[in-house]
mmCIF file of C-alpha atoms in Angstrom:
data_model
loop_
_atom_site.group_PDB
_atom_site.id
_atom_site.type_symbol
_atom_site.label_atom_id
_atom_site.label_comp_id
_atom_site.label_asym_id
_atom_site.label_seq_id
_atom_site.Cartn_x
_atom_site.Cartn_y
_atom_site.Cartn_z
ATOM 1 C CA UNK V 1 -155.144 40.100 -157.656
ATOM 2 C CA UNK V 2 -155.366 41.624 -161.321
ATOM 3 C CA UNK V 3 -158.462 39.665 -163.342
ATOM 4 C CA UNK V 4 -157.913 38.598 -166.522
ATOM 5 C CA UNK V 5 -159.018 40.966 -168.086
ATOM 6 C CA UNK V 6 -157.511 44.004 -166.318
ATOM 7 C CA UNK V 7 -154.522 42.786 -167.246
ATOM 8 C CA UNK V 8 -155.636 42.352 -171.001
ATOM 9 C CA UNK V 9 -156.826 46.330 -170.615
ATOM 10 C CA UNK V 10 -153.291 47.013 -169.297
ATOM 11 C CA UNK V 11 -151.291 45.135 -171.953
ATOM 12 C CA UNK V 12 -153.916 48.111 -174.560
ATOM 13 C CA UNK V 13 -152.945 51.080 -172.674
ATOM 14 C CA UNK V 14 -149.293 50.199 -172.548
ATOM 15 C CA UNK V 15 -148.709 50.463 -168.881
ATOM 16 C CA UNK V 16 -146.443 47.439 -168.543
ATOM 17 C CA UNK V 17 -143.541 48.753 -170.374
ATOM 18 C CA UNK V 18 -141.926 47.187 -173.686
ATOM 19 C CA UNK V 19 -138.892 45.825 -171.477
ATOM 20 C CA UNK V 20 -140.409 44.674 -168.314
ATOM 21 C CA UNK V 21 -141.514 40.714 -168.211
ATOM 22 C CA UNK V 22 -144.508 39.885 -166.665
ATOM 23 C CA UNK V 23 -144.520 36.176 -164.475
ATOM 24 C CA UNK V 24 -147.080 34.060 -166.914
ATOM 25 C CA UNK V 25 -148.102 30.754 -166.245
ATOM 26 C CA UNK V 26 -148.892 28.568 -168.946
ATOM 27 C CA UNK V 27 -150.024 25.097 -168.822
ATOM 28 C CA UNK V 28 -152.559 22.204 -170.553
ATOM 29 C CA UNK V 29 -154.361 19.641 -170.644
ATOM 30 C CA UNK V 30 -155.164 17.023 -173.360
ATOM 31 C CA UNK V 31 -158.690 15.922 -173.785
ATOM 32 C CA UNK V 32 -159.104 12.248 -172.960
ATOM 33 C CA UNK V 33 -162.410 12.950 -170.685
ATOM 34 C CA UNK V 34 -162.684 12.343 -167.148
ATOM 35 C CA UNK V 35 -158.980 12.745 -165.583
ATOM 36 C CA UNK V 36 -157.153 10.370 -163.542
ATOM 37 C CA UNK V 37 -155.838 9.976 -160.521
ATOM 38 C CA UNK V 38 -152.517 10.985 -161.421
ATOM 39 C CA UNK V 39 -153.547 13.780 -163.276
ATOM 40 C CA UNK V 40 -155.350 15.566 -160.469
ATOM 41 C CA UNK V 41 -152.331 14.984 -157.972
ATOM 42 C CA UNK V 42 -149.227 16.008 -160.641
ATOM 43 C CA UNK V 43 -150.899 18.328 -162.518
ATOM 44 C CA UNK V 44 -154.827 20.130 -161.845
ATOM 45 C CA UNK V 45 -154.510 20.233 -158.249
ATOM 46 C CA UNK V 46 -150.859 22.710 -158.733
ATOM 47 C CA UNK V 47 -153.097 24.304 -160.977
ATOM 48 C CA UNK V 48 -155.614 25.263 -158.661
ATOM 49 C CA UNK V 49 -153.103 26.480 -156.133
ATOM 50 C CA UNK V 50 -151.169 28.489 -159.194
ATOM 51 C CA UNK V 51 -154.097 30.584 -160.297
ATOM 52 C CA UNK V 52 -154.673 31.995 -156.613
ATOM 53 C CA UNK V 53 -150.561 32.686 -156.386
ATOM 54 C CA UNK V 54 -149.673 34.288 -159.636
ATOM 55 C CA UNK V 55 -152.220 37.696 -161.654
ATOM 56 C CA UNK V 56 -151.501 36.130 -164.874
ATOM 57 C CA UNK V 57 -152.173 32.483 -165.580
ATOM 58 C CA UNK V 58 -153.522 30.406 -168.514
ATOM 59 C CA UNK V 59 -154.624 26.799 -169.186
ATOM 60 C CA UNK V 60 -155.804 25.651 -172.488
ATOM 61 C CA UNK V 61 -157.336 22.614 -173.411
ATOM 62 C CA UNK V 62 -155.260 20.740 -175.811
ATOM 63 C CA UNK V 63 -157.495 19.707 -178.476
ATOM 64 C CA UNK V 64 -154.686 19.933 -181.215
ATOM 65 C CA UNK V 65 -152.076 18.479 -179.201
ATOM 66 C CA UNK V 66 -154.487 15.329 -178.646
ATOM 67 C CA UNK V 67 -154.951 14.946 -182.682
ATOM 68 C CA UNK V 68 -151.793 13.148 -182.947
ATOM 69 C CA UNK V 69 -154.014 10.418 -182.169
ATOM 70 C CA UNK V 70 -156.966 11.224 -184.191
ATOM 71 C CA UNK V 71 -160.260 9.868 -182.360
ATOM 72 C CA UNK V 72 -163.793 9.899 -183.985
ATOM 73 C CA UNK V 73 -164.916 13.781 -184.356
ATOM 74 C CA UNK V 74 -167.909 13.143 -181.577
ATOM 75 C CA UNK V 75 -165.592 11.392 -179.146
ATOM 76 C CA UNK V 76 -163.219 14.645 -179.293
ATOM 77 C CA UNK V 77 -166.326 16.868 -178.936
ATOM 78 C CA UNK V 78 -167.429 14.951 -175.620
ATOM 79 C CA UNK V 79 -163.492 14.701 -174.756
ATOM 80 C CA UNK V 80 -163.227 18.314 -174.648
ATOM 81 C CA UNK V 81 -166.658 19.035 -172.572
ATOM 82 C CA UNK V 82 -165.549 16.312 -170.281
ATOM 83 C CA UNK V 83 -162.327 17.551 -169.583
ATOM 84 C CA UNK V 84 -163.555 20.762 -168.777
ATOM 85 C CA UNK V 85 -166.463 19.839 -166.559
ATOM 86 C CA UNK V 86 -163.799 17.861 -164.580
ATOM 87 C CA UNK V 87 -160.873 20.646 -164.030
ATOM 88 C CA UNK V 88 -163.881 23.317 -163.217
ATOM 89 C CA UNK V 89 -165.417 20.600 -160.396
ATOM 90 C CA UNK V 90 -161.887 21.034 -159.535
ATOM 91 C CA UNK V 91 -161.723 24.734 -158.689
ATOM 92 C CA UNK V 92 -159.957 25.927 -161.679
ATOM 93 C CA UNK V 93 -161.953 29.140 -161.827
ATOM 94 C CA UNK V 94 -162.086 31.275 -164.711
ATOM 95 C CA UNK V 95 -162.328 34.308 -162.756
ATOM 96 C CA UNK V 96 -158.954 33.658 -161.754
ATOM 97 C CA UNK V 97 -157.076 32.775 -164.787
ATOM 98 C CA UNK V 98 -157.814 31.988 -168.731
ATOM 99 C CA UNK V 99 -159.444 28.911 -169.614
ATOM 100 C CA UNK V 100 -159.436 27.869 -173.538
ATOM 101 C CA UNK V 101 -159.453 25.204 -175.871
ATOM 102 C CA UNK V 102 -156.057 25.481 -177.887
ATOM 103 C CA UNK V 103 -157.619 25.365 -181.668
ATOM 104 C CA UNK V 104 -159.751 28.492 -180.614
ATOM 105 C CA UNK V 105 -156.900 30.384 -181.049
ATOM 106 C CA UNK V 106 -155.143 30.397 -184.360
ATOM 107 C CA UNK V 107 -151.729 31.801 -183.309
ATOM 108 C CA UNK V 108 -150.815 28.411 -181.894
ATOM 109 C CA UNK V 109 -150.466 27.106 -185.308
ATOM 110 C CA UNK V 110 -149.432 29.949 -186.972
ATOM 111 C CA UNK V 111 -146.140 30.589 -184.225
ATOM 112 C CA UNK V 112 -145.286 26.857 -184.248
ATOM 113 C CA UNK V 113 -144.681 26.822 -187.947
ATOM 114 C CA UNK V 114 -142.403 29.440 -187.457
ATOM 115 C CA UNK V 115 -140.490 28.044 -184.800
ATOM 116 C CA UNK V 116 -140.776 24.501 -186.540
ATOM 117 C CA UNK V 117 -138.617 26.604 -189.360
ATOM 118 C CA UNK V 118 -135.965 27.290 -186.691
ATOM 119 C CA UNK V 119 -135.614 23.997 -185.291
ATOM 120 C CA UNK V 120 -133.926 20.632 -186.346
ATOM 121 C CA UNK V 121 -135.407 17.422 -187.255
ATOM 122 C CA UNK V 122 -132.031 15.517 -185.602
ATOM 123 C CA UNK V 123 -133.374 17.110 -182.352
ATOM 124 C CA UNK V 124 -136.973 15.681 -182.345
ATOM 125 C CA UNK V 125 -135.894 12.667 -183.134
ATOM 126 C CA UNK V 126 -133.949 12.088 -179.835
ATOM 127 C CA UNK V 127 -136.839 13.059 -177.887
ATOM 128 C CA UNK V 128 -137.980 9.685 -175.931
ATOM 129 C CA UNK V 129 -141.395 10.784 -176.741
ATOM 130 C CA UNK V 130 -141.634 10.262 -179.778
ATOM 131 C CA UNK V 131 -139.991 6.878 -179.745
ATOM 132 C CA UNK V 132 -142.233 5.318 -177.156
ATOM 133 C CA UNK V 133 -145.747 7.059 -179.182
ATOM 134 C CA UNK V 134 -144.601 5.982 -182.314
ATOM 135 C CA UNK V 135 -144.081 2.698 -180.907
ATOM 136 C CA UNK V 136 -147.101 2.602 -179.574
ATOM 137 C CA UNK V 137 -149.059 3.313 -182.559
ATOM 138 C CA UNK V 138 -147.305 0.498 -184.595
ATOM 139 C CA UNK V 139 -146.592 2.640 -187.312
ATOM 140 C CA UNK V 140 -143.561 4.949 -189.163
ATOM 141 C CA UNK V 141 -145.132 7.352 -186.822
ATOM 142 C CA UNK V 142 -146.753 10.868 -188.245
ATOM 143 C CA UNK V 143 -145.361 14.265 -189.023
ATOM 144 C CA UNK V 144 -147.829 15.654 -186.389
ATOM 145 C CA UNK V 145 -146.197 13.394 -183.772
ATOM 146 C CA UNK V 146 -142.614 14.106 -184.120
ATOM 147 C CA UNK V 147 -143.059 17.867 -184.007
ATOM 148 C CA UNK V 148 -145.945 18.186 -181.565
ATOM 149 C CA UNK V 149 -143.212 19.306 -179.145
ATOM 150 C CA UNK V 150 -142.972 22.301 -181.009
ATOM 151 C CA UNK V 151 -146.184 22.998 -181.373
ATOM 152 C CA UNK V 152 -146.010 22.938 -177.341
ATOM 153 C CA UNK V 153 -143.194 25.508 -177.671
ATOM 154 C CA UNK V 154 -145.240 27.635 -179.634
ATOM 155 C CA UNK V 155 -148.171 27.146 -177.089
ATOM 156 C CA UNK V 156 -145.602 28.557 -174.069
ATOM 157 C CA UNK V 157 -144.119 31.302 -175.937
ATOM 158 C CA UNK V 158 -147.245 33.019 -177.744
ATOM 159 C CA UNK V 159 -148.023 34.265 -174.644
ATOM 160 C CA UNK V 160 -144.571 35.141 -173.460
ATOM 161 C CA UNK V 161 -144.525 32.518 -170.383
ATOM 162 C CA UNK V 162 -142.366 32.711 -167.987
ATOM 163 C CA UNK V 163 -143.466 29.854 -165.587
ATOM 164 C CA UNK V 164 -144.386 26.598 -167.237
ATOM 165 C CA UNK V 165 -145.767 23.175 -164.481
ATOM 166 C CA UNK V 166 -144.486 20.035 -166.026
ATOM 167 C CA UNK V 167 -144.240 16.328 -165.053
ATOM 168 C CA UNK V 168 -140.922 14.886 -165.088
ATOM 169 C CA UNK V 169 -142.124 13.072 -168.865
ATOM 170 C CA UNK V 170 -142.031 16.739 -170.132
ATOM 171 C CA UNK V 171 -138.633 18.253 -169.009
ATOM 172 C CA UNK V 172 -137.076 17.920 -172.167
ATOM 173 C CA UNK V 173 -139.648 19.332 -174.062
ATOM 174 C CA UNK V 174 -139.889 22.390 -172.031
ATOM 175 C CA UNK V 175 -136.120 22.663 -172.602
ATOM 176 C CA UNK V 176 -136.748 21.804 -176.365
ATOM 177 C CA UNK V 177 -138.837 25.485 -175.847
ATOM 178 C CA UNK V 178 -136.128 27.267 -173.886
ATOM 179 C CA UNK V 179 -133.441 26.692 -176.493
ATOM 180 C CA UNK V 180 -136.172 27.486 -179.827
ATOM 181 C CA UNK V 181 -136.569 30.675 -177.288
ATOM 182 C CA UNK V 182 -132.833 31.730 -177.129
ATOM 183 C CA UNK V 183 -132.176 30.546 -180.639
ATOM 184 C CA UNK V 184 -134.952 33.240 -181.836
ATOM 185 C CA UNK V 185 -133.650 35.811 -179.590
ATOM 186 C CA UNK V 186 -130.087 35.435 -181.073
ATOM 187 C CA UNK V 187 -131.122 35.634 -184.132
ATOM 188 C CA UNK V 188 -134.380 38.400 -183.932
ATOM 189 C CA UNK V 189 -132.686 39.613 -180.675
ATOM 190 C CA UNK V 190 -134.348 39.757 -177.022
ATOM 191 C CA UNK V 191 -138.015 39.170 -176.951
ATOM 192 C CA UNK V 192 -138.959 35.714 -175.560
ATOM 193 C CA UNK V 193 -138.452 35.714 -172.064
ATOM 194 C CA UNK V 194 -136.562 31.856 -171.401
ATOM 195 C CA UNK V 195 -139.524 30.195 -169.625
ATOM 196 C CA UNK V 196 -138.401 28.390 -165.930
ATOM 197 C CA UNK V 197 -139.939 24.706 -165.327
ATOM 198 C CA UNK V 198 -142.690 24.672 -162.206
ATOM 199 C CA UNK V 199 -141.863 20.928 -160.935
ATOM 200 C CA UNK V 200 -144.444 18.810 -159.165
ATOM 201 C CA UNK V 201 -143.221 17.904 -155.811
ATOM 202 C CA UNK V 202 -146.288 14.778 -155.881
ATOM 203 C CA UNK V 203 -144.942 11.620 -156.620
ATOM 204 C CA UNK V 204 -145.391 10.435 -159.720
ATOM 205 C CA UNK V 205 -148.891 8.350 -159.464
ATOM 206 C CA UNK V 206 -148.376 4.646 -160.752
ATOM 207 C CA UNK V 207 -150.528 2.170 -162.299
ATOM 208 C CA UNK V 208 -152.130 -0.024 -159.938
ATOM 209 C CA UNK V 209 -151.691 -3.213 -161.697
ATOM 210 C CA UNK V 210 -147.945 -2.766 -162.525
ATOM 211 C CA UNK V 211 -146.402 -0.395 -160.353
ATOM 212 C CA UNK V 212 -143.363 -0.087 -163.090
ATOM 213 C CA UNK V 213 -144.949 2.206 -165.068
ATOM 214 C CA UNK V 214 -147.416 5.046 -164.668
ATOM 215 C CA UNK V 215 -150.717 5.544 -164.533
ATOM 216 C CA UNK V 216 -152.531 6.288 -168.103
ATOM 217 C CA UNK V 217 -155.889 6.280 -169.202
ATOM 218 C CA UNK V 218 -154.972 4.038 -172.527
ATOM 219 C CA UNK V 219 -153.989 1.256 -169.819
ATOM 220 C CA UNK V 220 -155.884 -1.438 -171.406
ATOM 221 C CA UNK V 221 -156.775 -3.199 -167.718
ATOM 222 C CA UNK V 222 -159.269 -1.202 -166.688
ATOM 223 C CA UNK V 223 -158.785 -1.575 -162.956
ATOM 224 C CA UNK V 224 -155.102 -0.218 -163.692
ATOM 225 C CA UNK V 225 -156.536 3.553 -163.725
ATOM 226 C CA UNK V 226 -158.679 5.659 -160.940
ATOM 227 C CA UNK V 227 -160.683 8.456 -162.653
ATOM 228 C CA UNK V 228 -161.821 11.390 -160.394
ATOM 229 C CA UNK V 229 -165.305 10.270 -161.823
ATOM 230 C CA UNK V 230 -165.302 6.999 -160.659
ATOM 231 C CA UNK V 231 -167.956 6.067 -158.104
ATOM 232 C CA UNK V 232 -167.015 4.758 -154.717
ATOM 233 C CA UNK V 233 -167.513 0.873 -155.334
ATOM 234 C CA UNK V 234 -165.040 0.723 -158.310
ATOM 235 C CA UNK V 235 -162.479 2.740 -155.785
ATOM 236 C CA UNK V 236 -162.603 0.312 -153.878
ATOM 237 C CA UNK V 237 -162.501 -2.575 -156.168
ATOM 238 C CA UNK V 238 -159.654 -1.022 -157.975
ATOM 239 C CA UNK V 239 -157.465 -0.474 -154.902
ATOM 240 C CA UNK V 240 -158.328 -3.685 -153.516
ATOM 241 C CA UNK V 241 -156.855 -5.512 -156.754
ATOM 242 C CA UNK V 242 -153.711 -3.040 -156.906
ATOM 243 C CA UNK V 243 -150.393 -4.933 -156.986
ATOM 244 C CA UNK V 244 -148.302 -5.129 -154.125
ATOM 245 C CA UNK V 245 -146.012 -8.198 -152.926
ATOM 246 C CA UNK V 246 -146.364 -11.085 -150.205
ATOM 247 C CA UNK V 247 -144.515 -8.762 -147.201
ATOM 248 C CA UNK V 248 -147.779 -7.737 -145.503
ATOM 249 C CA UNK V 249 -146.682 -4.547 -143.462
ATOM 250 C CA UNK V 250 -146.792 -1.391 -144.768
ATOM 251 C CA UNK V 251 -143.183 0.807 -145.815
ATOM 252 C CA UNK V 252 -142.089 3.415 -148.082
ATOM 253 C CA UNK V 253 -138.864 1.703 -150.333
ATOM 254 C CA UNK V 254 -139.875 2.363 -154.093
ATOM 255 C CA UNK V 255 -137.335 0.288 -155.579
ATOM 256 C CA UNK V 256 -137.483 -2.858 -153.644
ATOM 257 C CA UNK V 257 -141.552 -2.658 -153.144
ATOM 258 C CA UNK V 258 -142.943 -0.446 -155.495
ATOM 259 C CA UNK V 259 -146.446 -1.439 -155.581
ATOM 260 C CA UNK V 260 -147.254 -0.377 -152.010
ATOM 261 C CA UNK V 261 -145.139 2.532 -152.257
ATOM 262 C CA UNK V 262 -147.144 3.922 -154.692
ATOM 263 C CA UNK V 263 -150.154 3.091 -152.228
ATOM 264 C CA UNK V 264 -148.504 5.349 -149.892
ATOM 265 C CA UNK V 265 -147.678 7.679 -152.277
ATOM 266 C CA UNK V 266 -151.060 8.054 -153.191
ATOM 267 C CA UNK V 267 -152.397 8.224 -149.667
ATOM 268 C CA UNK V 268 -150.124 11.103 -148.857
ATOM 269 C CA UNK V 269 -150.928 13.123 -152.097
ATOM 270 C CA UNK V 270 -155.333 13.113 -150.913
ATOM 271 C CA UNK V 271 -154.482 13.424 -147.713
ATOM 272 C CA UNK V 272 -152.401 15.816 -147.598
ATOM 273 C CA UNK V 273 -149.807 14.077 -145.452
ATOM 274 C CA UNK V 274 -146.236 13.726 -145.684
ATOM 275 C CA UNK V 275 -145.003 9.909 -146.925
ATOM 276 C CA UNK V 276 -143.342 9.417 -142.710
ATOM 277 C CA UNK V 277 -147.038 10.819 -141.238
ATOM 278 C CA UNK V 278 -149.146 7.878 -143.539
ATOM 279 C CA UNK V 279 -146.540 5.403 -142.490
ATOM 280 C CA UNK V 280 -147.327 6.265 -138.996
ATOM 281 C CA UNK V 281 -151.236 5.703 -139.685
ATOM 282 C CA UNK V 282 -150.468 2.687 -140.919
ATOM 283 C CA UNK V 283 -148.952 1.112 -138.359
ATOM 284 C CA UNK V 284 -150.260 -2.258 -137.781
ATOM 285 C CA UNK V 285 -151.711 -2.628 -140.831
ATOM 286 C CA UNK V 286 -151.598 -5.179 -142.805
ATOM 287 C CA UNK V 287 -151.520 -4.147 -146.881
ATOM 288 C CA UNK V 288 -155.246 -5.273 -147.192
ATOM 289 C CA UNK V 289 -156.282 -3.204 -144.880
ATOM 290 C CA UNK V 290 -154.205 -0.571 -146.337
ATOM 291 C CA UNK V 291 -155.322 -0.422 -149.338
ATOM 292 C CA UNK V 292 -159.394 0.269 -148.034
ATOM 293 C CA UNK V 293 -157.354 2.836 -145.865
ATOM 294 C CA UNK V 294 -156.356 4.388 -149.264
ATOM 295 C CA UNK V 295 -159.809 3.862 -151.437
ATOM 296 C CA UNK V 296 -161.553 5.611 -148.495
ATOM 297 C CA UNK V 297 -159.449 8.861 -148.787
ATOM 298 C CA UNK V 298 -159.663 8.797 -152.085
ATOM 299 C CA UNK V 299 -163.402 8.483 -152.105
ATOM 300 C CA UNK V 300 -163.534 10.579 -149.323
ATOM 301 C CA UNK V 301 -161.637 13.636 -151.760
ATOM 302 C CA UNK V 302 -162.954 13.161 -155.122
ATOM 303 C CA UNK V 303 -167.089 12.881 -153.742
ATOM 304 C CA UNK V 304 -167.852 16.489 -154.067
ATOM 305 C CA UNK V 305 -165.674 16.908 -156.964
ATOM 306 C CA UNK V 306 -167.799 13.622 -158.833
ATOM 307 C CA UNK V 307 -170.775 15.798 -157.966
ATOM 308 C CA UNK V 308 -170.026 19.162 -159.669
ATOM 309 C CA UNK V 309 -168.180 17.324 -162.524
ATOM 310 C CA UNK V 310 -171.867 15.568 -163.260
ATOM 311 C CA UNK V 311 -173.710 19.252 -162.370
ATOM 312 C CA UNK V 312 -171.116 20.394 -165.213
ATOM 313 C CA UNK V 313 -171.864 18.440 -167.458
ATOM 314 C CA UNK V 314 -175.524 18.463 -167.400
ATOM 315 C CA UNK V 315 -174.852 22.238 -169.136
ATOM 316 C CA UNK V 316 -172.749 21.723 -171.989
ATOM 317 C CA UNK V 317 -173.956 25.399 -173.648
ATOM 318 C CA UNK V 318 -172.039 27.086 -170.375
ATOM 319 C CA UNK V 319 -169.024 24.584 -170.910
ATOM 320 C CA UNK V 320 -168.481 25.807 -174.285
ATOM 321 C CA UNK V 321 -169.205 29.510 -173.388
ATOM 322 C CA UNK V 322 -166.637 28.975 -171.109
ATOM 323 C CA UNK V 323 -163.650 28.276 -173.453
ATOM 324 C CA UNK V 324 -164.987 30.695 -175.952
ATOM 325 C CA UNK V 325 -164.705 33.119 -173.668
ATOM 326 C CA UNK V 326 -161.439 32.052 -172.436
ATOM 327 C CA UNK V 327 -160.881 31.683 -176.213
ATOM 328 C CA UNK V 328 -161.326 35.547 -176.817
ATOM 329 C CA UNK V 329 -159.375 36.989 -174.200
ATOM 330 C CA UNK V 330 -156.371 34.539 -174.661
ATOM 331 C CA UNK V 331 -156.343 36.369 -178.311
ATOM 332 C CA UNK V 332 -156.382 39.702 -176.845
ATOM 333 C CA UNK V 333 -153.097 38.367 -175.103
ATOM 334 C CA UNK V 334 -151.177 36.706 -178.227
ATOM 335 C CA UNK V 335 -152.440 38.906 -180.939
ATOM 336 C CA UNK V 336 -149.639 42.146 -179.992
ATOM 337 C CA UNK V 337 -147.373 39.478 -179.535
ATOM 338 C CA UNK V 338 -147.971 37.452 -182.756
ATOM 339 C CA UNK V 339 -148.044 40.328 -184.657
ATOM 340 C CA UNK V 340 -144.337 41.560 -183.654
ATOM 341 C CA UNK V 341 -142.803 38.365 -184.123
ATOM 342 C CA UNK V 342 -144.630 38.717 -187.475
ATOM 343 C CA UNK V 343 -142.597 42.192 -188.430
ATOM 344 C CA UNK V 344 -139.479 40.212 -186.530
ATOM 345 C CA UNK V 345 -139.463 37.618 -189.220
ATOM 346 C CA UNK V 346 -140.149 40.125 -191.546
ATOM 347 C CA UNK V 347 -143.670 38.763 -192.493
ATOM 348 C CA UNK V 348 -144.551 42.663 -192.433
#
């Protein structure tokens, strides 16, 4: 496998050619600390498999992205630190692809404003997204929120991406970058490669006090959300309160029992099962029993991982070295590229 930075020394000397399009992963993570259970099984843990299948990957840390709800400057700072211990206790190894925080690296901005110039308001404002965030925040809603989307445009194509993981909640937005893509290449001509979505095949991980929507670390009940931090006893006291229904065996049927569906779900996902093979294991069980069946496979695959992440973040000078570093070499990547969509546009 090419490192990071061989290919960085490759992309100097010119020996991928000006036509040929190198297969880039690009993918991120907002700061909110500690992740949860639902962002370890949809997202980090494809990540960790990505980096060993692909020579050019990179994952940024989305401080930006995360202002469109401002928090207090030293809850972003800890944010940030915590988010990285957590994805490094998770074998995201920098070694093996780029790891950065997303302000580090000025062309970000710099590219979305140009391709906020090329893309219309009418069109952000049918994104779902924004309706349900600006709902949430009680409020006309912020410029920063309606064309964030862009921004994560911007964040794909700086790099020339042509492989981008997404949940099913981000579909449209990667195909909000794959048309701002074309649309500059008919009007510039070729030079963004049209980047292809990378679907989870995990379920999509549910809150465990109302199985209708998904799990989310703003939840206000706390024993809604499992973070890969949390120790075994509030595992267990977290599953053991999940919602489920008065039928006491144990079946897959989303629609009509969604609740313990998602507990199977969620078993399958640690344990690497398939939803019939769980179903098997829990035959005979009652959904009491179940659910310590799931909260010990759970504990059972985040305990090493709730070691490092506290290991991790007893160093917080080698957490920041490491996204500085990332920092550097992901400009090394977008500066060429940045600077000919600069002479495109006719900036120079």
């Amino acid at each position: 496998m090419a490192t990071p930075s061989g290919l960085i020394r490759a992309l100097h000397r010119g020996t991928l050619g000006q036509n040929m399009v190198m297969d880039r992963i690009f993918s991120g993570i907002q700061p909110t600390g500690t992740p949860h259970l639902g962002n370890y099984l949809g997202a980090i843990q494809n990540w960790v498999n990505l980096q060993e299948e692909c020579s050019s990957v990179l994952y940024s840390i989305m401080d930006m992205h995360s202002f469109t709800m401002p928090k207090e400057p030293a809850v972003l700072r800890q944010n940030i630190l915590d988010t990285t211990a957590a994805i490094l206790a998770c074998g995201i190894d920098p070694k093996k692809c780029l790891l950065f925080r997303q302000s580090l690296v000025p062309e970000h901005a710099e590219l979305a404003w140009i391709l906020g110039c090329l893309t219309n308001v009418p069109r952000l404002l049918r994104l779902p997204q924004w309706k349900m965030k600006r709902a949430s925040q009680n409020s006309e809603g912020t410029v920063g929120l309606l064309t964030y989307p862009v921004l994560q445009a911007a964040d794909i194509l700086l790099y020339k991406s042509t492989r981008v993981p997404v949940g099913e909640d981000q579909v449209l937005h990667l195909e909000l970058a794959q048309d701002i893509a074309q649309h500059f290449n008919k009007k510039y001509g070729e030079f963004f490669p049209v980047p292809k979505a990378i679907l989870s095949t995990t379920k999509k991980i549910k809150s465990l006090r109302d199985p209708s929507a998904k799990m989310s670390k703003s939840d206000p009940q706390k024993l809604a959300t499992v973070t890969i931090a949390d120790s075994p006893d509030e595992i267990v006291l977290k599953f053991r309160k999940a919602v489920t229904d008065f039928t006491s065996e144990v079946t897959y049927e989303p629609a009509a029992r969604p609740g313990v569906s998602n507990l199977v779900s969620i078993h399958a996902a640690v344990a690497g099962l398939s939803i019939k093979e769980v179903l098997h294991q829990a035959t005979g069980l009652d959904t009491a029993h179940y659910k310590m069946v799931v909260a010990e496979a759970v504990i059972q695959k985040f305990a090493p991982i709730r070691n490092e992440i506290k290991k991790l973040q007893e160093d917080k000078s080698h957490l920041i070295k490491v996204l500085e570093d990332g920092a550097e070499k992901a400009k090394e990547l977008a500066a060429p590229i940045y600077q000919e969509i600069r002479r495109l546009v006719g900036f120079q």
